[in-house]
Amino acid sequence: MMKSGSVSLNLFHKGAWRKKVYPPMVGRIWTLRNKLLMAMGVVLLISLMIVGAVVSVYGTASEEDAWHDRQMADARQSALVVETFIEKSRSALLLFGLLDRDDLVNDHHNYLDNLLKQHPSLLEVVRLDPEGNVIAAATTDANVLSGAFTVLQSNWFQTARSGDTYFGNIQFSAQNSPYVTMALPGPKGDVLAARLKMELLWQIVGEIKFARTGKAYVIDRDGRILAHTVEGNVEAYKTVNGRPEYAAIMQAADQIWYGPYTNLSGRPVFGSSVPLADANWILVTEVDRDEVFAGRNSTLVTLGGGMLLFAIMVMVVSASVLQRTIFSPLTTLQAGTTRIGEGDLDHRIPLLHHDEIGEVATAFNQMAGRLQGRNQEIQARSTALAAEVAQRQNAEQALLQANEELESKVLDRTEALREIQERLEHLMTSSTAIIYSSNISMGYRLTYMSANVLALTGYSAEEYIQSPDFWQQHVHPEERERALAEGATLMEKGQQVREYRFLCKDGEYHWMRDAARVIDNGDGKEVEIIGTWIDITDLKLAEEELKLARDQALQASRLKSQFVANMSHEIRTPMNGILGMAELLSLSSISDEQAEWIDTIHTSATALVTVINDILDFSKIEADKVELEFSDFSIQSTVDAVADLLAVRAFEKQTSLISFVAPAIPAMVHGDPTRLRQVLINLIGNAIKFSNHGEVDIRASLVEDHHEKGASDSNKIVVRFSISDNGIGIAPEDHARLFEPFVQADGSNSRQHGGTGLGLTISKRLVELMGGTIGVESGLNQGSTFWFTVELERCTVASAAPEMAHLDAASLEIGSLLHPRAVVTSEFTPPSEPSALDVNPQVVPQILLVEDNLVNQKVALQQLKKFGYAAQIANDGQEAVEMVSKQAYCLILMDCQMPRMDGFEATSAIRQLEADSGRHTPIIAMTANAMEGERELCLDAGMDDYVPKPVRLEQLREVLGRWIAVVDLAAIDLAKQ
C-alpha cells in the first residue's frame, strides 16, 4: 500500500497530472454567441435609423409651424410697444401744436419746459410758421432744428409743410446722444418738429424678451438699424440692406414676414418683420434656430432611447433563449473542465441533458472521481497543517485590528471636540448678536461676554466683566431707571426683553435690544442668566422714517381734500351766476335764436358741473369717504324713474328706451337706492350718448337667491342689471382699460363724444361697494352691453311708507344738467313765468339773502322776484346777524363761505338771538361746497335745509315753498310792526 501510494504521489508531483490551461470561451471575440447577437443588433440599428429619420422630418415641420404662430404673436406685441413710444411722442407734439400762437409767444418757456420734462423721449421741440420762422422752441441740449439756417430747404420742413409726416435717419448730437427727427403738419400751416431720444427706444427694445433667445430690433425702410440690443450696431450706422440673408425682409417692408436666415452675428435664426404704423420703421424679431427645434431634438432623443431600450430587450430575450439551450450548457461544461483541470477534483459538472455535451461531462466527472481518491490522504494532511497556521494568523490579526479601532475612536473624538470648539468660536465672533452670561449667586455679575462685543460697541469683553457697574454707567440716563426696573422683574418672569440706548466708544448712543433668560441647574435651582444683545439702531431709524412718511401722506391727503373742496366752491360760485342768469333769460321774452343761444350756454355750463360732480365723486371714492345709505325701495320704480329722467335725451337721439324687470325680483328690497340710481344713470346715459338710432334695452334679473338655496343668510339676493345698445361698440382690446380713471375707448383728438372718463370708474367703485361686479360685452360696430350685479336684502315685511314715484333731489339735479328744459316732464313743466306761492296778498314774504358775491346776489334776487318774494341782502354773516336782530324774516338763504363771519358762525349767532323769543326762522344753506358731509355740517350748525350751487329755479321754488308754507306769516308781520 505504501509503495503504491509513494509511486502515485511521485507521479503526481512529476507532472503526470499537471494542469493544461485552455483559453476561456468568453474571452474569444468571434464566438458563435457573439456572431448571432451582432447580426440581430445590426438589423435593429437599421430599423431605428429609419424611424428616427421619419420622426425628424415630421418634427421639423411641426416645430416650424408652432414657432411661426408664437413668434408672430410676440412680434405684433413688440411692435405695439414700439408704436406706443412713437404715439406718445406724436401726441405730445400735437398737444404742442394745439396751443394758441399768442399764448405760446407770451408764455412758452414754462409750457415747453414742462412738455420736455413730462416726455423724456423729446430732446427738442420746435414750432414754425409756413415761412420757416420759429414760433417757439425748447431743447434739453443744443438747438439743432431751430438753429438750422437752411430750415426752408430741410426735408423735414418741406415734408411736414406739404401735409405729410416725416421720420429721418438716426443721427448723433454733439453730446453723442442718438436721435431721429420727426416732423408733423400743424394748424394754420404750421410745422411741428421734434428730435426723438433714441436711447429710450434702445432701452425699450432691449427690455423686449420672449422665448429664451428671442430679441428684437428696429430698422428703417432703407435697412439702417435704429435700435438694437447691441448698441454698437447702431452707433456704427450698420445697415442690413444689401445683405442677401435680409433680402426677403427688405422686399416685404410693407407687410408682415416670417422665415429663416442668418443674422448679423452669423447665427442661424427664425425671424419676423412687422411694419410699424405711422412711421417708416420695421420691427424685426429673431429666435435662434436651436431653440426652435429644441422640442424636435428632445423627441428624437426620447424616441431613440425608447428604440434602443426595445432593441436591448429583444437582444436580451434572444440571448436568454440561446443561453439556456446552447451557451449555458457549453459554459457550464467549460467551467467544469477548467476547474477539474486546475485540480478541483471535488467538482462535478451539473449537466442533465442527454446529448453530446452531457456525454462529455459524464466522462470528465468519472475522471475527476478517480483522481480524487488518490489525493484524499495528501489533502487531509495539508488541511490539518493549514488550519493550525490559519488559527495563529487570525489571532494576531484580531489583536492588531482591535488596537487600530481603539486608536481611531480616540482620534475621531478629539477631532470632533476641536471642530465643535472652532465652530462655536467662529459663531460667537461673526454673529451680530452679543452673548453674555451672569452668575446669580455672585450678585448677577457678568461672567462671560462674547468677543464680538468689541466690534459692535468698541469696548472689550474684559472691560464689561472687570467693572460690575460698567453697563449701568453707559445706559442713556433717560432709559437707565426704566431698564433697571425691567431687569428687576427678570427673576419673576423667567425671561425679559428690554430696549434702551447705550453709549458706545465712538461717542454715539446706539439702540440695543437686550433679551435675557434665567437658567437652572436641572434640579430647579436658578443659577445663571444668559442673554443676547442686538444693535437695533437701524430698525429704530426705519420706524421713525416710516412714521414721518405716514404723517406726510396724511397731510398730503388732507391738502388734496381741501384743494378739491376749494376747487368745487370756486367753480360752482361763478357757475351759479351763469346757470341762474341763463335760466332766467330762458323764461323771458326772447327770440327763438336767442333761446337757442341760451340753451347752448346752459348746456355747456351744466356739462361743466357734471365734470365737477364726477371729479368730486371720484375724489370721495379715492379717499374711501363714500358710505352707503340703506333703505327699503322698489327696483321696478327705480328703473322706471331713471328711464323717465333720460327719456327726453333718448328722444333727441331718436333712440327708444325699453326696460324690463324680471317678476322673480322681490317687490321691495333693502339697499342704497341713491347709489344704484347713480350707476344706472351713468350707464344708460352712456348708451344713449353713443347711439344715434335704434333702442337702449334695460333689464334687471335675479341671479342668485340665497333664500331658495337655503343659505344661512337667507335674505340676501344678487340682482343683475344689463344695459344694451346698438351704437358704435368698443374694440375687445379696449375692454380691460375702460374702467380705469380718465380712460375713454376713443381717446383721439377727433372723437365725437366728450366726457371726463370717470363715469365708468365711479360706477365700478360704487358697484364694488354694493358687493357686486361690473363688466362689458362689445365689439366694433356691434353695439355694447354693460352689466353689473349688486347684493341686496329681501324685505321680510312690506314697507308701510309709499314708494317714491319720482327721483330725489340729487337725481333731479343730474337730470336737469342733461337737458335744461326737460326735468322729468311727466311731473313738472316749467311755466313761462314762475308764479309765487298761494299766500295772503296783504302779507308779502320777506326773505333775507346772505351772500357776499355780487353776481350771485343779482341771480338770487331775480329768481326770488320771479316767484313774487321780496328780499333784502346781507353782504356777510355779521351784517346778517345785525339785520335779524332788528327785523323778523320768513326765511334766510345763507351762504357758507363769507368774509368777516361765515355762514356757520352767523347761524349759531341767530339761533342764540332766537333762544329768548321762541321764534325759529328757517335757514337754508345755499353754498358752492358739495363735498361729502357738507349737508351734515350745515344741519349740525343749526340750519334747516341745504341747496348746492348752482341753484336751479325749480329746486329753489320747491325748497322755498316747503319751508315758507310752515311759517306763520301773520306773526312775522306783527313782529315787524
Short mmCIF file of C-alpha atoms in Angstrom, two decimals, residues 1-9 373-374 377 381:
data_model
loop_
_atom_site.label_atom_id
_atom_site.label_comp_id
_atom_site.label_asym_id
_atom_site.label_seq_id
_atom_site.Cartn_x
_atom_site.Cartn_y
_atom_site.Cartn_z
CA MET A 1 0.00 0.00 0.00
CA MET A 2 2.77 2.38 0.94
CA LYS A 3 4.77 1.57 -2.15
CA SER A 4 1.83 2.03 -4.39
CA GLY A 5 0.95 5.28 -2.66
CA SER A 6 4.50 6.57 -2.99
CA VAL A 7 4.56 5.84 -6.68
CA SER A 8 1.22 7.62 -7.09
CA LEU A 9 2.39 10.66 -5.17
CA GLY A 373 -9.42 9.07 -4.40
CA ARG A 374 -5.67 9.31 -4.88
CA GLU A 377 -4.75 11.38 2.03
CA ARG A 381 -2.57 16.16 5.96
#
